[in-house]
Short mmCIF file of C-alpha atoms in Angstrom, two decimals:
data_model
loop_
_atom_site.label_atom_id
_atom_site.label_comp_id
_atom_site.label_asym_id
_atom_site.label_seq_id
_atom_site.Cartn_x
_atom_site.Cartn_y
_atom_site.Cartn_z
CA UNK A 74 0.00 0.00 0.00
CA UNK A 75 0.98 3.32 -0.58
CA UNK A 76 1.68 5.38 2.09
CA UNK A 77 -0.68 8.24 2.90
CA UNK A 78 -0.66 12.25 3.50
CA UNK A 79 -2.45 15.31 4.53
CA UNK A 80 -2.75 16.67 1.13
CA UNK A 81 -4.93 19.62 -0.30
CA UNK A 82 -7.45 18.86 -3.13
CA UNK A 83 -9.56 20.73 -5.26
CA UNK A 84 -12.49 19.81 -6.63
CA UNK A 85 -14.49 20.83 -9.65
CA UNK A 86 -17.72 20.61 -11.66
CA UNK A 87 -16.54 19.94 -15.06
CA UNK A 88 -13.72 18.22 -17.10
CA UNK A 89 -13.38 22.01 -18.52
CA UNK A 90 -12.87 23.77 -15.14
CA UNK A 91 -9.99 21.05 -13.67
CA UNK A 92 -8.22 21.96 -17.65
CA UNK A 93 -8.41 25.60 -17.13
CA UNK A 94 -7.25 25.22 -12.89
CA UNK A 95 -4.20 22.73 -14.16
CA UNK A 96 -3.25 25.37 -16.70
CA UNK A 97 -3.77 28.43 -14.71
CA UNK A 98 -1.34 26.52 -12.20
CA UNK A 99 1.31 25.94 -14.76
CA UNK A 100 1.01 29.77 -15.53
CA UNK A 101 1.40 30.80 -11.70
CA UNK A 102 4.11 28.06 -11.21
CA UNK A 103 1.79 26.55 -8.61
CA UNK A 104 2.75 23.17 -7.97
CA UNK A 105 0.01 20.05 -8.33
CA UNK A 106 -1.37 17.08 -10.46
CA UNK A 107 -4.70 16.23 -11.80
CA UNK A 108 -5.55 12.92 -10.00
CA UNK A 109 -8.74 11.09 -10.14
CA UNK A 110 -11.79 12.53 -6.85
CA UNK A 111 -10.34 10.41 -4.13
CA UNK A 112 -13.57 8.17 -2.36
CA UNK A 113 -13.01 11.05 0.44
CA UNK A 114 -14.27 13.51 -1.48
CA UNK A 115 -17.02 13.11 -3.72
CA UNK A 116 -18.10 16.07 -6.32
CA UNK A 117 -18.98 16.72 -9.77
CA UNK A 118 -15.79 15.90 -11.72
CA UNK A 119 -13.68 12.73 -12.26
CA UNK A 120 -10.45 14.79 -11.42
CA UNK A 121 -9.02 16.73 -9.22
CA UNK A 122 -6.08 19.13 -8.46
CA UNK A 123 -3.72 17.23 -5.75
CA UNK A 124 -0.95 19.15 -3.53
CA UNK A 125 1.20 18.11 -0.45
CA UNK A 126 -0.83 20.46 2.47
CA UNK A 127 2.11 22.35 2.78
CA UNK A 128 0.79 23.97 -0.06
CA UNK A 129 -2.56 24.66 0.55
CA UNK A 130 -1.41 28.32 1.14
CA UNK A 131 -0.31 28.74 -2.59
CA UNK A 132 -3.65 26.95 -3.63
CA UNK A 133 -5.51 29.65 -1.67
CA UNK A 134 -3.73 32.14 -2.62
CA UNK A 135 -3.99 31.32 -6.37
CA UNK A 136 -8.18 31.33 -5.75
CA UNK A 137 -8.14 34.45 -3.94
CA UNK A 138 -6.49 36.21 -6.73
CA UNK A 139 -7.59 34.37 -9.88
CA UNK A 140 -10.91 33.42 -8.99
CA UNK A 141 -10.95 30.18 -11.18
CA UNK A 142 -13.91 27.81 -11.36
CA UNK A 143 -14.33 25.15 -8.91
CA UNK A 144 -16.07 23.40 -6.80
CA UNK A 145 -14.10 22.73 -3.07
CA UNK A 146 -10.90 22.93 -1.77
CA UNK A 147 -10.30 20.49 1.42
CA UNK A 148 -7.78 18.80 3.21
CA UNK A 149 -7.97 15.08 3.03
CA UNK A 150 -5.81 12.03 3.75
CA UNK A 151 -4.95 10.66 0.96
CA UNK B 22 -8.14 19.67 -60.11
CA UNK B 23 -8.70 23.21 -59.23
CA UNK B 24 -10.65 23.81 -56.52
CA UNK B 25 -13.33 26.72 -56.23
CA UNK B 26 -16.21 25.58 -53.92
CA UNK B 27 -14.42 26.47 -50.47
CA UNK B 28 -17.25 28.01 -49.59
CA UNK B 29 -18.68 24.46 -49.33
CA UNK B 30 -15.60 23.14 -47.66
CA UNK B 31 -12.02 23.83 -47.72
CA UNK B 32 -10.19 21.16 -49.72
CA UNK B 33 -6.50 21.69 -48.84
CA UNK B 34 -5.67 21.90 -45.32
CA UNK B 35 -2.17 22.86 -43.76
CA UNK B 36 0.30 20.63 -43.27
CA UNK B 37 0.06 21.11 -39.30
CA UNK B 38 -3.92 19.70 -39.73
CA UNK B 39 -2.65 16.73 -40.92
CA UNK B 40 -0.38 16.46 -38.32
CA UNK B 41 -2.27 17.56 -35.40
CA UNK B 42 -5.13 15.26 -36.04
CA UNK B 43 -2.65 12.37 -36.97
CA UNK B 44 -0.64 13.05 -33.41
CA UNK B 45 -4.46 12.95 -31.90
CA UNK B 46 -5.21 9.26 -33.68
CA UNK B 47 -1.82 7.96 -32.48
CA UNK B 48 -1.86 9.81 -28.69
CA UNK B 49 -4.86 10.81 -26.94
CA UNK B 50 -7.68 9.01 -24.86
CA UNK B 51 -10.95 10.50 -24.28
CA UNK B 52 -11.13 13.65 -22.78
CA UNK B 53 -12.74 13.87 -19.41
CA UNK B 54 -12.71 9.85 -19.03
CA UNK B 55 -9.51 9.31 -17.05
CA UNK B 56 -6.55 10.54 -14.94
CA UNK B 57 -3.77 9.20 -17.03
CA UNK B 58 -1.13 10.52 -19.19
CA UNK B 59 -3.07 9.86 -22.84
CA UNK B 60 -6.64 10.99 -21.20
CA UNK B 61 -5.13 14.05 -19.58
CA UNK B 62 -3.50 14.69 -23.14
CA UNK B 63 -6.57 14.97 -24.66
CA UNK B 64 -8.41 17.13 -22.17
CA UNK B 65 -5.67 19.37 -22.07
CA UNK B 66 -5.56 19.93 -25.83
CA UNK B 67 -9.42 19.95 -25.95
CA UNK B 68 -9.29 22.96 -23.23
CA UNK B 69 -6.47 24.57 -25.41
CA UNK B 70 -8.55 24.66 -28.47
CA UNK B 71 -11.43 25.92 -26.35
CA UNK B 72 -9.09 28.83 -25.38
CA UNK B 73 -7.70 29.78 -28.97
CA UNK B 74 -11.25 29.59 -30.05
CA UNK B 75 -12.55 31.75 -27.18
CA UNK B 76 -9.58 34.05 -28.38
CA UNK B 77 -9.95 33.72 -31.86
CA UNK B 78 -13.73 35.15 -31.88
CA UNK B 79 -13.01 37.75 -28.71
CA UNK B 80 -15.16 35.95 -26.57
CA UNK B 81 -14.03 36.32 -22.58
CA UNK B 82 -14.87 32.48 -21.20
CA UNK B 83 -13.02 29.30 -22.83
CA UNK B 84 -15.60 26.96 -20.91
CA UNK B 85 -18.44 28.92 -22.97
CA UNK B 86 -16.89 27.26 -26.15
CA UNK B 87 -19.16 24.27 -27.15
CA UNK B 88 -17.97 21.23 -29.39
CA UNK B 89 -20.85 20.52 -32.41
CA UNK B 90 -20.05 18.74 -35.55
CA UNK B 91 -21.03 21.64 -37.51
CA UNK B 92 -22.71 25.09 -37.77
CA UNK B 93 -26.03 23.30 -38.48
CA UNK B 94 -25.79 21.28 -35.57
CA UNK B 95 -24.69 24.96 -33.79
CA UNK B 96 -27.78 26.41 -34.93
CA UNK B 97 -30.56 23.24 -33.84
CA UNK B 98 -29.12 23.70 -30.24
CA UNK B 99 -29.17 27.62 -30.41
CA UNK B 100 -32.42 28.49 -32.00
CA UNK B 101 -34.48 25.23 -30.21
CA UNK B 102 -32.49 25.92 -26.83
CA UNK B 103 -33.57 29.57 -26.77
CA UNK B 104 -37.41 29.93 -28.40
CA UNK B 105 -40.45 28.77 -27.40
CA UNK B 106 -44.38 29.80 -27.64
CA UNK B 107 -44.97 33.41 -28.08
CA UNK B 108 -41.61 34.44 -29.35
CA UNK B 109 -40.71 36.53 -31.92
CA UNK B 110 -37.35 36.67 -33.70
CA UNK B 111 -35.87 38.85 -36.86
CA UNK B 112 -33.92 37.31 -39.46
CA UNK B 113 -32.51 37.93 -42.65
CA UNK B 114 -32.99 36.45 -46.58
CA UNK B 115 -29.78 35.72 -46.50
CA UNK B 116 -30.13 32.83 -43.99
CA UNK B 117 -29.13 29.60 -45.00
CA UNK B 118 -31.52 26.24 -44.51
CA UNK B 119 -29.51 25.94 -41.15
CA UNK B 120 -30.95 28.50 -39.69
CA UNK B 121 -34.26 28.40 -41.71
CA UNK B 122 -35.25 25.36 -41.17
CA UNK B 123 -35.34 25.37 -37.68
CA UNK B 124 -36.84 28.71 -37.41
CA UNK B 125 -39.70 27.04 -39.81
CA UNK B 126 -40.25 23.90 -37.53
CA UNK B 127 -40.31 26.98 -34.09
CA UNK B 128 -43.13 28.49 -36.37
CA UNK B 129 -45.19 25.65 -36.94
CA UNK B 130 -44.58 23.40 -33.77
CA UNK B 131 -44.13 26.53 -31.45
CA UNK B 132 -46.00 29.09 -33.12
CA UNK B 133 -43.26 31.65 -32.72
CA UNK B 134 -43.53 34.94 -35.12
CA UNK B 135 -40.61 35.67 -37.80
CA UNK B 136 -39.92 38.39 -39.80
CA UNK B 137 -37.24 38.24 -42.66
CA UNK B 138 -34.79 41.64 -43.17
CA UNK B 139 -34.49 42.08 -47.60
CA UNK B 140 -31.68 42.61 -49.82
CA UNK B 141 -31.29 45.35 -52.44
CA UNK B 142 -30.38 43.81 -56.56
CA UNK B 143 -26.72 43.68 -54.67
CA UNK B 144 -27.33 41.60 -51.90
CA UNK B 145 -27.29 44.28 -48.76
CA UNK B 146 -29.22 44.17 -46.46
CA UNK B 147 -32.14 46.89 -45.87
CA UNK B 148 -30.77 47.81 -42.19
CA UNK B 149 -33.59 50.47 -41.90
CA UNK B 150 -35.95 47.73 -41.73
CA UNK B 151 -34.58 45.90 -38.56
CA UNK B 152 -36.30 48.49 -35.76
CA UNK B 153 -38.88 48.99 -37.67
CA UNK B 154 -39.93 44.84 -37.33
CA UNK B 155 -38.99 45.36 -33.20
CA UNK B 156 -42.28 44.01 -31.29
CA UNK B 157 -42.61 43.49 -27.96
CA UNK B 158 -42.15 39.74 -28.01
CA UNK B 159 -39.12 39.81 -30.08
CA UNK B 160 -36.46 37.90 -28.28
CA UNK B 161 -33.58 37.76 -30.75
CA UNK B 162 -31.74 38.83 -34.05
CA UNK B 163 -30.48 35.93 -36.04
CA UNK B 164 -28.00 36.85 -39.01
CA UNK B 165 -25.56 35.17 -41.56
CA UNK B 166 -22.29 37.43 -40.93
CA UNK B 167 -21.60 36.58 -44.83
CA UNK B 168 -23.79 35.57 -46.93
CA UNK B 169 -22.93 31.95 -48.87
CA UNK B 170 -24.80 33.22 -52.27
CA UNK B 171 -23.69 36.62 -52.55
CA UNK B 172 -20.75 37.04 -50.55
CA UNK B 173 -21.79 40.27 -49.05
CA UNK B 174 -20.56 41.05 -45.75
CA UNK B 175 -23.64 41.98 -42.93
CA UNK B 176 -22.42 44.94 -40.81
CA UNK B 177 -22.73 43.19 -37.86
CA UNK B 178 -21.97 46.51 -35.69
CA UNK B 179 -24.59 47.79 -36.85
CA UNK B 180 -26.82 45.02 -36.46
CA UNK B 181 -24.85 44.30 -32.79
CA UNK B 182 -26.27 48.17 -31.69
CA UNK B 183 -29.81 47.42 -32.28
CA UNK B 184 -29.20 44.31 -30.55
CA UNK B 185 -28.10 45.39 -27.67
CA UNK B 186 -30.28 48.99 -27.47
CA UNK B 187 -33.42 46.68 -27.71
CA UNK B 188 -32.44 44.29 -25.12
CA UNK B 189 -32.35 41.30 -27.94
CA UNK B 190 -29.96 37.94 -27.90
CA UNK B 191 -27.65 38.83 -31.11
CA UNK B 192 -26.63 35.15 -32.90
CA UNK B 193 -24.35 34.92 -35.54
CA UNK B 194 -24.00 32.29 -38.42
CA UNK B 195 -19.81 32.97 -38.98
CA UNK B 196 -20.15 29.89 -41.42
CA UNK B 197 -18.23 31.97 -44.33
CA UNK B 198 -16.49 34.59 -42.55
CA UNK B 199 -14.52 32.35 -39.16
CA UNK B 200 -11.03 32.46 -40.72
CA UNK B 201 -11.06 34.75 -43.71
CA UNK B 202 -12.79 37.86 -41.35
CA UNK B 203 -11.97 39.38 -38.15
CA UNK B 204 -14.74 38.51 -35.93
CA UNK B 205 -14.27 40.14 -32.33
CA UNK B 206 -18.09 39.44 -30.26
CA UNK B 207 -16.97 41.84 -27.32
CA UNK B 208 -16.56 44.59 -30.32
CA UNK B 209 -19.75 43.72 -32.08
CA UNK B 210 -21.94 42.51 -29.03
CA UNK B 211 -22.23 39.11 -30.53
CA UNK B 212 -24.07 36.87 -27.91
CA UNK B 213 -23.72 33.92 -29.46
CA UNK B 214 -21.53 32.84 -32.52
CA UNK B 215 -22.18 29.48 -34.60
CA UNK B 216 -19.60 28.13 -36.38
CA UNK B 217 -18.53 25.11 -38.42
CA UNK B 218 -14.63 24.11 -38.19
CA UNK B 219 -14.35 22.68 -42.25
CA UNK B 220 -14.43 26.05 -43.99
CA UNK B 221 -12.27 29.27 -43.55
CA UNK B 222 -10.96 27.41 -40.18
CA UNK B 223 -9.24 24.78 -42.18
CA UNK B 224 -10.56 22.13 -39.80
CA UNK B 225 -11.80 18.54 -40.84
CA UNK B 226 -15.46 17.87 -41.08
CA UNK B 227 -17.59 17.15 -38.41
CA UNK B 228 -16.05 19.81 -36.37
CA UNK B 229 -17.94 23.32 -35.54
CA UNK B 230 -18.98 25.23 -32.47
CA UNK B 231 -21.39 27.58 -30.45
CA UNK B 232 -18.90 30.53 -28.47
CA UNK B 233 -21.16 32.09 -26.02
CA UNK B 234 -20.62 35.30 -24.84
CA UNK B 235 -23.35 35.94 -21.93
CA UNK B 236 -25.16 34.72 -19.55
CA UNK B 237 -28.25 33.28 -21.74
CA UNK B 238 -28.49 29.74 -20.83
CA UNK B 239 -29.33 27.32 -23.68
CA UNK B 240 -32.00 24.35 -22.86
CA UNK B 241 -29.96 20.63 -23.31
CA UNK B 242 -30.89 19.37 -26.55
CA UNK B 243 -29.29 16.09 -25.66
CA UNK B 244 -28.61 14.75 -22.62
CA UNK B 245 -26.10 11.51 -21.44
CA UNK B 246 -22.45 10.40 -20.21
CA UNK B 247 -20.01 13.18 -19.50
CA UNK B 248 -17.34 12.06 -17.60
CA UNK B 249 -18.89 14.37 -14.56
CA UNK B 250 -21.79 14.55 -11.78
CA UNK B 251 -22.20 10.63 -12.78
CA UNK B 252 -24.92 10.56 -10.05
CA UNK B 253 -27.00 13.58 -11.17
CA UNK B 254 -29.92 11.99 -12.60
CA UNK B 255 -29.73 15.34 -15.22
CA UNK B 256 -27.05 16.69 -17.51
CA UNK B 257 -25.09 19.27 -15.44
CA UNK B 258 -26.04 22.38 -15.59
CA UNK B 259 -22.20 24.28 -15.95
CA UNK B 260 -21.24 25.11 -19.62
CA UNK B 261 -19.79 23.45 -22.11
CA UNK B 262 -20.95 20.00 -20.06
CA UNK B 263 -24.52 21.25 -20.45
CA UNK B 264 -24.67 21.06 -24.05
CA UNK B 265 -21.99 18.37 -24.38
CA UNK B 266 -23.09 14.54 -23.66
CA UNK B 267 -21.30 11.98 -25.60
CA UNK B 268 -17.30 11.57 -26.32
CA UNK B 269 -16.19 15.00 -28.07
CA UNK B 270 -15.15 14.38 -31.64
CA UNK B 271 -11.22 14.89 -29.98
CA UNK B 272 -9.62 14.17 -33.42
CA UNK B 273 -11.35 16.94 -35.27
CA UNK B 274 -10.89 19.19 -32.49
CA UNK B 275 -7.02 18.56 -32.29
CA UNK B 276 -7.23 19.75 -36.37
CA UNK B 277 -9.51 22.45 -35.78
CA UNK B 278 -7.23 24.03 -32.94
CA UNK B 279 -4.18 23.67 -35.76
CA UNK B 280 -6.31 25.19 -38.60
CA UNK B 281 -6.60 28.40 -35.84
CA UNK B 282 -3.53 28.32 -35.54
CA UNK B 283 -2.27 28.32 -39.11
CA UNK B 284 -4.35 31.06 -39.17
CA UNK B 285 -2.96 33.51 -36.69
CA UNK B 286 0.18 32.18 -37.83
CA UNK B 287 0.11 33.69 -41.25
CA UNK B 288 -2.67 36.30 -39.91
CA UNK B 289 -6.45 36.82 -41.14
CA UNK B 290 -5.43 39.63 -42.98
CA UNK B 291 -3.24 38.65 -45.06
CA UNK B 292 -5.59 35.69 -45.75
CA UNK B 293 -8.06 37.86 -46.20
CA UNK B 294 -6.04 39.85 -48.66
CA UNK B 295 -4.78 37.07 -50.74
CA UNK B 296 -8.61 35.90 -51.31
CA UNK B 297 -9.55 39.31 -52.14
CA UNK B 298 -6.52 39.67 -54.90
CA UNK B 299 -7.73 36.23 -56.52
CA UNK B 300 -11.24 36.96 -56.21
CA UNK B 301 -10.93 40.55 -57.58
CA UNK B 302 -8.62 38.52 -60.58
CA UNK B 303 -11.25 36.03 -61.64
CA UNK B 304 -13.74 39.31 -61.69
CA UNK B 305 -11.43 41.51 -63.96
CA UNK B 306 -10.57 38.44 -66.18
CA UNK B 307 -14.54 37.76 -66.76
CA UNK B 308 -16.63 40.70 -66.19
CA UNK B 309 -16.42 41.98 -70.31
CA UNK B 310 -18.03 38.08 -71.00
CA UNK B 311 -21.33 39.20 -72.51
CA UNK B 312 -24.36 38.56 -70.64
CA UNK B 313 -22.53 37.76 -67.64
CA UNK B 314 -24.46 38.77 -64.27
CA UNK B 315 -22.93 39.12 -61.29
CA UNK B 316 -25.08 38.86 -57.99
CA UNK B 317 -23.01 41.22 -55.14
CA UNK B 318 -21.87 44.60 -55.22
CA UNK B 319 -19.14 44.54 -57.98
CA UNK B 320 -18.09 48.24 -57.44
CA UNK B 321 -16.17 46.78 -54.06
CA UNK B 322 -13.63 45.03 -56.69
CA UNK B 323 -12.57 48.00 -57.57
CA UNK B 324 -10.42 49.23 -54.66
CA UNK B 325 -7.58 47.40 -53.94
CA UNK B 326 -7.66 44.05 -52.29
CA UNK B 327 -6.43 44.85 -48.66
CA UNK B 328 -9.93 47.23 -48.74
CA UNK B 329 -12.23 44.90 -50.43
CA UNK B 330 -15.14 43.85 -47.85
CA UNK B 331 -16.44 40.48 -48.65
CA UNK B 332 -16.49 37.68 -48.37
CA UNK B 333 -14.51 35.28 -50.48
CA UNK B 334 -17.36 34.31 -52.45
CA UNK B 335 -18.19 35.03 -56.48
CA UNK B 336 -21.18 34.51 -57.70
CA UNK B 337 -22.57 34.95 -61.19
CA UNK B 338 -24.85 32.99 -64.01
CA UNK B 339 -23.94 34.22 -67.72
CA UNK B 340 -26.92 34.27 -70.31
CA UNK B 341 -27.60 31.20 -72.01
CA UNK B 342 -25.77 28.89 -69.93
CA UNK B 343 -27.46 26.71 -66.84
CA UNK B 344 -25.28 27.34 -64.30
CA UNK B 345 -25.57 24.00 -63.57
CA UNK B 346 -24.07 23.30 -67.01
CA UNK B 347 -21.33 25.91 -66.57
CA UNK B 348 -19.99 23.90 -63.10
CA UNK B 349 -20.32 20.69 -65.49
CA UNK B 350 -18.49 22.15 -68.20
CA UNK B 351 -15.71 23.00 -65.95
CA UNK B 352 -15.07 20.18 -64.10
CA UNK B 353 -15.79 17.43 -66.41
CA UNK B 354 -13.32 19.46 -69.31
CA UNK B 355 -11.20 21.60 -67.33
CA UNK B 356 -11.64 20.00 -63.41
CA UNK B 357 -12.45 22.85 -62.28
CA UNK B 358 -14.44 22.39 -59.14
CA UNK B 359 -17.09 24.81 -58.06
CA UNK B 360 -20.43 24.87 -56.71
CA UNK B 361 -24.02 25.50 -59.01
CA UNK B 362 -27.80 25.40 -58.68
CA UNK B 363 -29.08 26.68 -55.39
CA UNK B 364 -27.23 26.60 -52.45
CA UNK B 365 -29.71 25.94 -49.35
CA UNK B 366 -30.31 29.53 -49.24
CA UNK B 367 -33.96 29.37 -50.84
CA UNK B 368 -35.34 33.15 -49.77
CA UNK B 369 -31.61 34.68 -51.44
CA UNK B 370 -32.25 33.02 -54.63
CA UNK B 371 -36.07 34.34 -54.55
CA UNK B 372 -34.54 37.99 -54.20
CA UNK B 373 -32.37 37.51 -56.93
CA UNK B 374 -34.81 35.52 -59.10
CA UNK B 375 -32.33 32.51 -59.87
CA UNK B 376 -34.78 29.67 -58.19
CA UNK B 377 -34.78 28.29 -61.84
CA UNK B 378 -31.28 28.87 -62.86
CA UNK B 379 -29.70 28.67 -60.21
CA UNK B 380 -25.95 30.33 -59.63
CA UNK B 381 -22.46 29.57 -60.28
CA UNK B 382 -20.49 30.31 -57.17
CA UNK B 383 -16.55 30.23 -57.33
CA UNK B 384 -15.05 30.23 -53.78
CA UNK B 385 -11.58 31.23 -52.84
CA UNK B 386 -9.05 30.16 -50.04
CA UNK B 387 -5.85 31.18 -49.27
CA UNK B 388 -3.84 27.70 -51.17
CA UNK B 389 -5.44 29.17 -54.15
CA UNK B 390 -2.89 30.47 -56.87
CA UNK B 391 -3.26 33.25 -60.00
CA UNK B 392 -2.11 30.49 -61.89
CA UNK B 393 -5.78 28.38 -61.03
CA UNK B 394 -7.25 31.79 -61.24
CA UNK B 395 -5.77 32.66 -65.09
CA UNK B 396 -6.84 28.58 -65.74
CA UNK B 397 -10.36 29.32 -64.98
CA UNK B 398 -10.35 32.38 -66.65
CA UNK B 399 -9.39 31.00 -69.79
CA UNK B 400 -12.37 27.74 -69.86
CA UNK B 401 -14.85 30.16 -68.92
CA UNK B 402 -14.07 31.92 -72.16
CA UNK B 403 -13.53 29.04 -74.18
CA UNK B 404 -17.15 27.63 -72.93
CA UNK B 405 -18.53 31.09 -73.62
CA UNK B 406 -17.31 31.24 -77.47
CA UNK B 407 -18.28 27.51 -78.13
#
């Protein structure tokens, strides 16, 4: 098993909206993967935007001043 | 074989078409279907065409960029999405059966009210005559941005003003003018833009598109998988999913984001301009042929071709020749390809008066050379004096 982490995930409501958050990441050098709604989370899209929690602040950050579509942010362990 | 019906669909495409939708056949998984490298691939490149579209038109919102397989298909989900009983919408002559038909089918299953805008003997457009058919029911303005008989561009400012001082949805038809005009909705107060990917955008068939630039909200026409909400017993409401069930077409998308590209690459003007030089050619070369009619406003031809407004679209019959005959002639002597007899644009050829004969339409794009240009030309003359 791999092992598990506090991480901070993002969720969204379309395929569309976890695109435009992964590229608007790349832009802001915000680290992060797409990685399929982990069974903690459930929400509208198949994928969602994965960082360590140590980066939850840069996540936050990046919502505060972009405003991107989405649906949650939470921290899970995952 | 020369090739003059682009109007109908663009023959040659860029090399990078080729490619793009080749790399999409050999890479990508479905969009929106998985977290892995070849599914994430494809959503990323779907969402990247979404954005050079959304850029391309000067629309603000990439997810308000909706996959069809054509402008028809654009038009069913805009025009049965939007009206319902008691509705009343403006249109123009120049429509094409796209937009026709299902404005038809609103009048007879929904009872909605249309009126048709005219054309002068050129092929304008009578713009005194849109506020004067204003009622208190109209909803919307539906108009062809360039007409696929005449070629004659609709001043969609114009138009866009009205639109917006009567509190109407503008939708345009950008079948003829995506790729060889500058279309910018912000500028013209498009609200929603339909748009096939074949033509001027140099994309394969079965690619085309609805940018919406608004809040209006379009009903589903069709409702099923998306990759999303999988328990929601309804298609989602959030745009593009709402009007997107089924696996996108992601190979025709990958070639319709190259074919925009191509485009800004070598820039819509200069595309533009090219068209306009061969266009304004084949007119000079012909125009002496007796009894040869041309149906658009030839005095345009005149100036040179980085001023010319139209669309790249040549239309004509000459007397005593079918112009069915004439696009026979050519391409079964010469193969010379171009399009003849009506051209699903029934109430244009009633204003001309060709629903008998018809019209020879010659259609330009930017691969065309004044070599293919001097080539036609010369067999329309030599058909002419036989």
């Amino acid at each position: 098993m791999r092992e598990k982490s506090w991480k901070y995930i993002v969720t969204f409501q379309t395929t569309t909206a976890a695109m435009a958050f992964e590229s608007l990441c790349a832009k802001e050098n915000v680290p992060g993967r797409l990685i399929p709604v982990p069974k903690e989370l459930s929400s509208g899209c198949g994928l969602a935007w994965c960082v360590p929690f140590e980066s939850a602040d840069l996540i936050d950050n990046l919502i505060k001043k972009e405003n991107p579509l989405y649906d949650k942010a939470s921290k899970v362990w995952h | 074989m020369i090739y003059l019906d682009n109007a109908a669909t663009t023959f040659k495409k860029p090399i990078n078409v080729i490619e793009a939708i080749n790399h999409a056949l050999t890479s990508y998984g479905n969009s929106g279907r998985g977290a892995y490298r070849a599914a994430l691939d494809s959503g990323r490149m779907v969402y990247e065409t979404r954005e050079k579209i959304s850029r391309f038109f000067g629309s603000g919102d990439p997810s308000k960029v909706i996959f069809t397989s054509n402008a028809t298909e654009s038009l069913n989900i805009v025009l049965f999405g939007l009206f319902g009983s008691g509705d009343h919408v403006i249109s123009t002559v120049t429509e094409h059966n796209s937009v026709l038909r299902p404005l038809y089918k609103l009048e007879k299953t929904k009872h909605i009210g249309i009126d048709f805008i005219g054309i002068d003997e050129s092929g304008k457009l009578k713009y005194d005559e849109f506020e004067k058919h204003i009622k208190e029911n109209t909803k919307a303005i539906i108009v062809n941005h360039v007409s696929n008989v005449s070629g004659e561009i609709s001043d969609i400012e114009y138009i866009g003003k009205i639109a917006k001082k009567n509190n109407l949805y503008f939708i345009a038809d950008v079948s003829q003018s995506a790729g060889n005009i500058k279309i910018d909705m912000n500028k013209t107060g498009i609200d929603i833009l339909c748009f096939t990917g074949h033509k001027g955008l140099f994309g394969p068939g079965g690619t085309g598109g609805i940018v919406i630039n608004s809040d209006i909200l379009i009903d589903t026409f069709k409702v099923g998988g998306s990759g999303v909400q999988s328990f929601n017993k309804e298609q989602p409401d959030e745009y593009p999913t709402r009007l997107e069930a089924g696996t996108l077409n992601i190979m025709g998308i990958a070639g319709l984001g190259a074919g925009i590209d191509f485009i800004n690459e070598v820039g819509i003007t200069n595309i533009h301009k090219k068209e306009m030089y061969l266009l304004k050619r084949l007119y000079k070369g012909i125009k002496d042929i007796k009894g040869i009619k041309f149906y658009t406003d030839c005095s345009e031809f005149e100036k040179e071709p980085e001023f010319i407004r139209h669309g790249s679209i040549l239309p004509l019959n000459i007397d005593g020749i079918h112009s069915g005959d004439l696009a026979d002639y050519l391409g079964e002597d010469y193969d010379i390809a171009i399009r003849a007899g009506a051209h699903c644009a029934p109430l244009m050829h009633k204003a001309f008066g060709t629903v008998d004969e018809g019209i020879a339409r010659f259609s330009f794009s930017y691969f065309n050379t004044e070599e293919e240009i001097d080539a036609v030309i010369k067999a329309i003359k030599e058909i002419v004096e036989e």
